[in-house]
CSV table of C-alpha atoms in Angstrom, one decimal:
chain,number,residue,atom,x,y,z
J,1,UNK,CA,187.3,43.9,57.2
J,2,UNK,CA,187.0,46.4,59.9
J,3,UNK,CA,189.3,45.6,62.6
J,4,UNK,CA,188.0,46.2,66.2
J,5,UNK,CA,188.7,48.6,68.8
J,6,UNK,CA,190.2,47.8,72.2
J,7,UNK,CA,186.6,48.5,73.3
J,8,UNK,CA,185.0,46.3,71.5
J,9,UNK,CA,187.6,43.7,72.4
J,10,UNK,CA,187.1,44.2,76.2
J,11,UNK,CA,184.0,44.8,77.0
J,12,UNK,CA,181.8,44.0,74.2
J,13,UNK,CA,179.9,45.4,70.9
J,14,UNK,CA,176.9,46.0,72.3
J,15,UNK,CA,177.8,47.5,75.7
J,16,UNK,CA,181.0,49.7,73.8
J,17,UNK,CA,178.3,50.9,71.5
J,18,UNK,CA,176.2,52.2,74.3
J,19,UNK,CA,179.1,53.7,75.6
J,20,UNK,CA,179.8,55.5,72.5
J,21,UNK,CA,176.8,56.7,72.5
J,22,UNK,CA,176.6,58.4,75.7
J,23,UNK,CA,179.7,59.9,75.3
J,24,UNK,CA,179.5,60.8,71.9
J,25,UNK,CA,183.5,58.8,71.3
J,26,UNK,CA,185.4,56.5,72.6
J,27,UNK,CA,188.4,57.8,71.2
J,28,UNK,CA,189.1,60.8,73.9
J,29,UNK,CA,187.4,59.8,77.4
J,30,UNK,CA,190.1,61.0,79.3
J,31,UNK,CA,190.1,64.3,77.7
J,32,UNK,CA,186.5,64.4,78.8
J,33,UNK,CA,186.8,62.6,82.4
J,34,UNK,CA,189.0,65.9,82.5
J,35,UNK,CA,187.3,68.5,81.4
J,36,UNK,CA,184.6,67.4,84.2
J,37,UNK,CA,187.1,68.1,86.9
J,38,UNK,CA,188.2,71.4,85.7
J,39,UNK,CA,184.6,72.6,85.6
J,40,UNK,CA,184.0,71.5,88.8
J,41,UNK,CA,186.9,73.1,90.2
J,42,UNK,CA,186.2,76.4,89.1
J,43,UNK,CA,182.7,75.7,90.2
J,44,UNK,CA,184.1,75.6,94.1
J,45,UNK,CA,186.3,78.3,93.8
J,46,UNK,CA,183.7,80.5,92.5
J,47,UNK,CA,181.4,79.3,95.5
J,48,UNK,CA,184.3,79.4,98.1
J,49,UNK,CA,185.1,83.5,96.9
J,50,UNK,CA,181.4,84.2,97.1
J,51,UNK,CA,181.0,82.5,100.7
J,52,UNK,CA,184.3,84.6,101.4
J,53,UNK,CA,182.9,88.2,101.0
J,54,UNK,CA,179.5,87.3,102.4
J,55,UNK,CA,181.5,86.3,105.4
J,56,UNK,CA,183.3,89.5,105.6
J,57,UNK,CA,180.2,91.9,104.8
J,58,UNK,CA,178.8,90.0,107.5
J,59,UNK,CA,181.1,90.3,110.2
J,60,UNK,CA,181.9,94.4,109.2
J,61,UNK,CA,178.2,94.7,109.7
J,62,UNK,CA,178.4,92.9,113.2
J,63,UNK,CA,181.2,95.2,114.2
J,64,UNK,CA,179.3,98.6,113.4
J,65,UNK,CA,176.2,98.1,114.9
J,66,UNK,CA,178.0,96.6,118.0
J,67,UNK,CA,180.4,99.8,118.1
J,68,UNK,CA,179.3,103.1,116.8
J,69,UNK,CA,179.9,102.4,112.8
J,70,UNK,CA,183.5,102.0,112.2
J,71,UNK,CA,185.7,98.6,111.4
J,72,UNK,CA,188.4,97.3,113.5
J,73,UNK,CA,190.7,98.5,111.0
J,74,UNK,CA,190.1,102.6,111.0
J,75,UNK,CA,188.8,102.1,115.4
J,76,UNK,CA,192.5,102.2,116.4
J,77,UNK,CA,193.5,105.0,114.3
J,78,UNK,CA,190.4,107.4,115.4
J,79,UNK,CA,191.0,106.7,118.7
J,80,UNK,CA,194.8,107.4,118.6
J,81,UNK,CA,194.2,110.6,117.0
J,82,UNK,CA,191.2,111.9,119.6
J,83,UNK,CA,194.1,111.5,122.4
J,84,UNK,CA,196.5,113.4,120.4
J,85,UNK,CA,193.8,116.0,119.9
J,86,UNK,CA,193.2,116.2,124.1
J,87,UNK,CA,196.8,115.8,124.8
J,88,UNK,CA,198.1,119.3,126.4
J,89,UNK,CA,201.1,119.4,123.8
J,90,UNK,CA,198.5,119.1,121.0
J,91,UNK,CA,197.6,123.1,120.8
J,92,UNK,CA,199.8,125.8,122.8
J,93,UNK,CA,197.6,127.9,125.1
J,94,UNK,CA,198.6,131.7,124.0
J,95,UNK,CA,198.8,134.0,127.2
J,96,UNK,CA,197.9,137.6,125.8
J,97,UNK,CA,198.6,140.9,127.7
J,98,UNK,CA,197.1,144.3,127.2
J,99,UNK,CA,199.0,146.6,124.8
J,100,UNK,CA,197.3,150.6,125.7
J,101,UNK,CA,198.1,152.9,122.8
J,102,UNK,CA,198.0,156.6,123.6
J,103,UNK,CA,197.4,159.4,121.2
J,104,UNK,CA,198.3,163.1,121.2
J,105,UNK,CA,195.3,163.4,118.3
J,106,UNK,CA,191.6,163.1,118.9
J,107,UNK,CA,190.9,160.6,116.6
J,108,UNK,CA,194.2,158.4,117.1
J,109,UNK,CA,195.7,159.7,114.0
J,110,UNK,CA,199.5,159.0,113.2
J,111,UNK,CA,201.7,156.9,115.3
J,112,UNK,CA,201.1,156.5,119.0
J,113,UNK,CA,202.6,158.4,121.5
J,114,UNK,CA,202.9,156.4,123.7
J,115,UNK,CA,202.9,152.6,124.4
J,116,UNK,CA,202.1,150.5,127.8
J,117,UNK,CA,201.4,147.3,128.8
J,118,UNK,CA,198.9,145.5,131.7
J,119,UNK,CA,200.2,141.4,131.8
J,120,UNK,CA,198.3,139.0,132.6
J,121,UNK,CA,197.3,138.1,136.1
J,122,UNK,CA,195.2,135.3,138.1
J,123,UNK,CA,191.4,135.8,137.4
J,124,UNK,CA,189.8,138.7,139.7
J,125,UNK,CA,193.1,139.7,141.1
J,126,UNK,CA,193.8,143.3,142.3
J,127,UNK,CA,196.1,145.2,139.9
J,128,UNK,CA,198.6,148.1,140.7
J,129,UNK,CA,198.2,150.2,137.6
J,130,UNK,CA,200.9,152.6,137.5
J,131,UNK,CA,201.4,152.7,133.1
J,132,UNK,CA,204.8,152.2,132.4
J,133,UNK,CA,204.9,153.9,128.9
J,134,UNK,CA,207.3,153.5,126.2
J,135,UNK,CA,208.2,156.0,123.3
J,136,UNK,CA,207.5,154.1,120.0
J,137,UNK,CA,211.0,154.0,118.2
J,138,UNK,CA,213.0,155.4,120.9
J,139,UNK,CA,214.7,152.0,121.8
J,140,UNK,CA,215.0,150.1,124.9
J,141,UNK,CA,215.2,151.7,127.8
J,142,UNK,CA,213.1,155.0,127.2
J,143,UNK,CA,210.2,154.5,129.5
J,144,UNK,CA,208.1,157.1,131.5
J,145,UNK,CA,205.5,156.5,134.3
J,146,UNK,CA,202.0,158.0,134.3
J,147,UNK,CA,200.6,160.9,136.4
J,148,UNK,CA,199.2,158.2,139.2
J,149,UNK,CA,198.7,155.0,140.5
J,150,UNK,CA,195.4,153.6,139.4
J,151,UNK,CA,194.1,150.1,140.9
J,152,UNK,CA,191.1,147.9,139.2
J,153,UNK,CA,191.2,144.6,137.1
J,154,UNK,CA,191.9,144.3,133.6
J,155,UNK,CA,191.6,141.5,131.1
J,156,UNK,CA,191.4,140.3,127.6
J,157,UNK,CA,188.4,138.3,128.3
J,158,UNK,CA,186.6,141.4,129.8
J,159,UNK,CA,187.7,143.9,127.5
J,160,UNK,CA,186.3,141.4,124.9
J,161,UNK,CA,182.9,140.8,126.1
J,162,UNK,CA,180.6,140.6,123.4
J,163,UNK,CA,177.7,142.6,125.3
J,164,UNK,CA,180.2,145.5,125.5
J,165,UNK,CA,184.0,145.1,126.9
J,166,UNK,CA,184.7,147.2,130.8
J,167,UNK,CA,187.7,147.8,132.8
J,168,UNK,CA,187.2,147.6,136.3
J,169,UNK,CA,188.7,150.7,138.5
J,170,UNK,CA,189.2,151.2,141.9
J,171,UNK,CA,189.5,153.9,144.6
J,172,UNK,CA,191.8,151.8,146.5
J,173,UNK,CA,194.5,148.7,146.2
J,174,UNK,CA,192.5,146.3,148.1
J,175,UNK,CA,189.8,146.6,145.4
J,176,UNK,CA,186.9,146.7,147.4
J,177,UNK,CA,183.7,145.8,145.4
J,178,UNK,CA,181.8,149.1,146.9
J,179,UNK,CA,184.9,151.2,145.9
J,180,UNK,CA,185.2,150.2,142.3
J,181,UNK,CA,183.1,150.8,138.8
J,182,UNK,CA,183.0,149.1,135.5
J,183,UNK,CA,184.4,151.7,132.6
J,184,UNK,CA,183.1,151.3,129.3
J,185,UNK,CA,185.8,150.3,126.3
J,186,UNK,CA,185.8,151.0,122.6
J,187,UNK,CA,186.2,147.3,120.5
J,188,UNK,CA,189.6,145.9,120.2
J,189,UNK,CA,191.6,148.3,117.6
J,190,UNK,CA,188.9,151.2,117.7
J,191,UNK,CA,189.9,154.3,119.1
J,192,UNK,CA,188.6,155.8,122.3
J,193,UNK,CA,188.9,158.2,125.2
J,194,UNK,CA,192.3,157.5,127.3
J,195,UNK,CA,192.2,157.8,131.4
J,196,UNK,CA,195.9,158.9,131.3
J,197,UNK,CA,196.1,162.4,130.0
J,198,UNK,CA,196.3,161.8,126.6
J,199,UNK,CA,193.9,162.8,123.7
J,200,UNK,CA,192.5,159.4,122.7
J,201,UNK,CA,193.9,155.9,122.9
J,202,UNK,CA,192.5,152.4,121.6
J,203,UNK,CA,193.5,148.7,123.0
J,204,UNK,CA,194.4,145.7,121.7
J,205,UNK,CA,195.3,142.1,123.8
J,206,UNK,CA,198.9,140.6,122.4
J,207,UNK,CA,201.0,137.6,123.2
J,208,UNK,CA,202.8,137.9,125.9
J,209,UNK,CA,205.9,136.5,124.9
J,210,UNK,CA,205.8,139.2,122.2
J,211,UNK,CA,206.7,141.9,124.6
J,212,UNK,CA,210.2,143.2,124.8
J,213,UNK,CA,209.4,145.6,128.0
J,214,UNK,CA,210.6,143.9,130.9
J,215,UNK,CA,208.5,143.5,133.9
């Protein structure tokens, strides 16, 4: 004789057969019961991660078309390194002088003769031009002074024009605009006449702080 199960005994044949049936045993419903919940639970998390990202692509979206195309996250940085990048310390401001090379040789062959300087000065302001030249390896010290005093304006940005580089001399030192006439220079390096004496001479525009003539 068959003895019954603890189904059978409780709730019936009839309705533990049914039972059986629907779940295929009654020997593990836990087991299933739990299964169930596990699937259901992986269910939500896979829902919750998908509503996640959505929610993030949706708000990174927001943020660039309400402010020029960047997220919160990289705004701060950009904007940090703009100011560093307009910040006076950022990038030194070279001041450059003139350095006038004078040649004994037509063509500027060999070593210069002679070395002089013209510093900077405010924009459009009357210069005293009396070259104070320097002998090239002849140590500090061993300077000479040119034939005359010549007045005009001289700068780097002049002398670098690209529709053609001038010097602007002058009959006298108050540089009066009717008493003065833009000169013609060679391009930075290239060798040219020289309005000192010499045979040729050629130009070029140096830092400042480079010199070791003193003023």
């Amino acid at each position: 004789m068959v003895r019954p199960s603890l189904c059978q005994v409780v709730v019936g044949y009839r309705t533990c057969f049914e039972s059986e049936a629907a779940w295929g045993t009654y020997a593990v419903p836990w087991q299933r019961g739990e299964l169930l919940l596990i699937a259901i639970a992986i269910a939500l998390q896979v829902s919750y991660r998908c509503f996640y990202d959505v929610f993030i692509e949706a708000g990174a979206g927001q943020y660039a078309t309400e402010d020029g195309g960047q997220p919160p996250h990289q705004a701060v940085p950009e904007v940090r390194l703009m100011a560093q990048e307009k910040s006076p310390s950022a990038a030194k401001v070279v001041v450059e002088a003139v350095e006038v090379r004078e040649f004994l040789a037509s063509g500027c062959e060999g070593p210069p003769a002679r070395l002089w300087h013209i510093r900077p000065s405010e924009p459009g302001a009357c210069l005293s031009l009396r070259p104070k030249m320097s002998t090239p390896g002849a140590g500090r010290g061993a300077h000479s002074f040119g034939p005359e005093v010549l007045y005009g304006r001289v700068t780097c940005a002049d002398l670098r024009r690209p529709e053609g580089g001038f010097v602007e001399l002058c009959s006298s030192e108050g540089c009066q605009k009717e008493g003065c006439v833009r000169i013609p220079v060679m391009g930075e390096g290239e060798c040219g006449g020289s309005f000192t004496g010499f045979a040729a001479a050629s130009w070029r525009c140096v830092p400042e702080d480079s010199l070791d003539d003193p003023v």
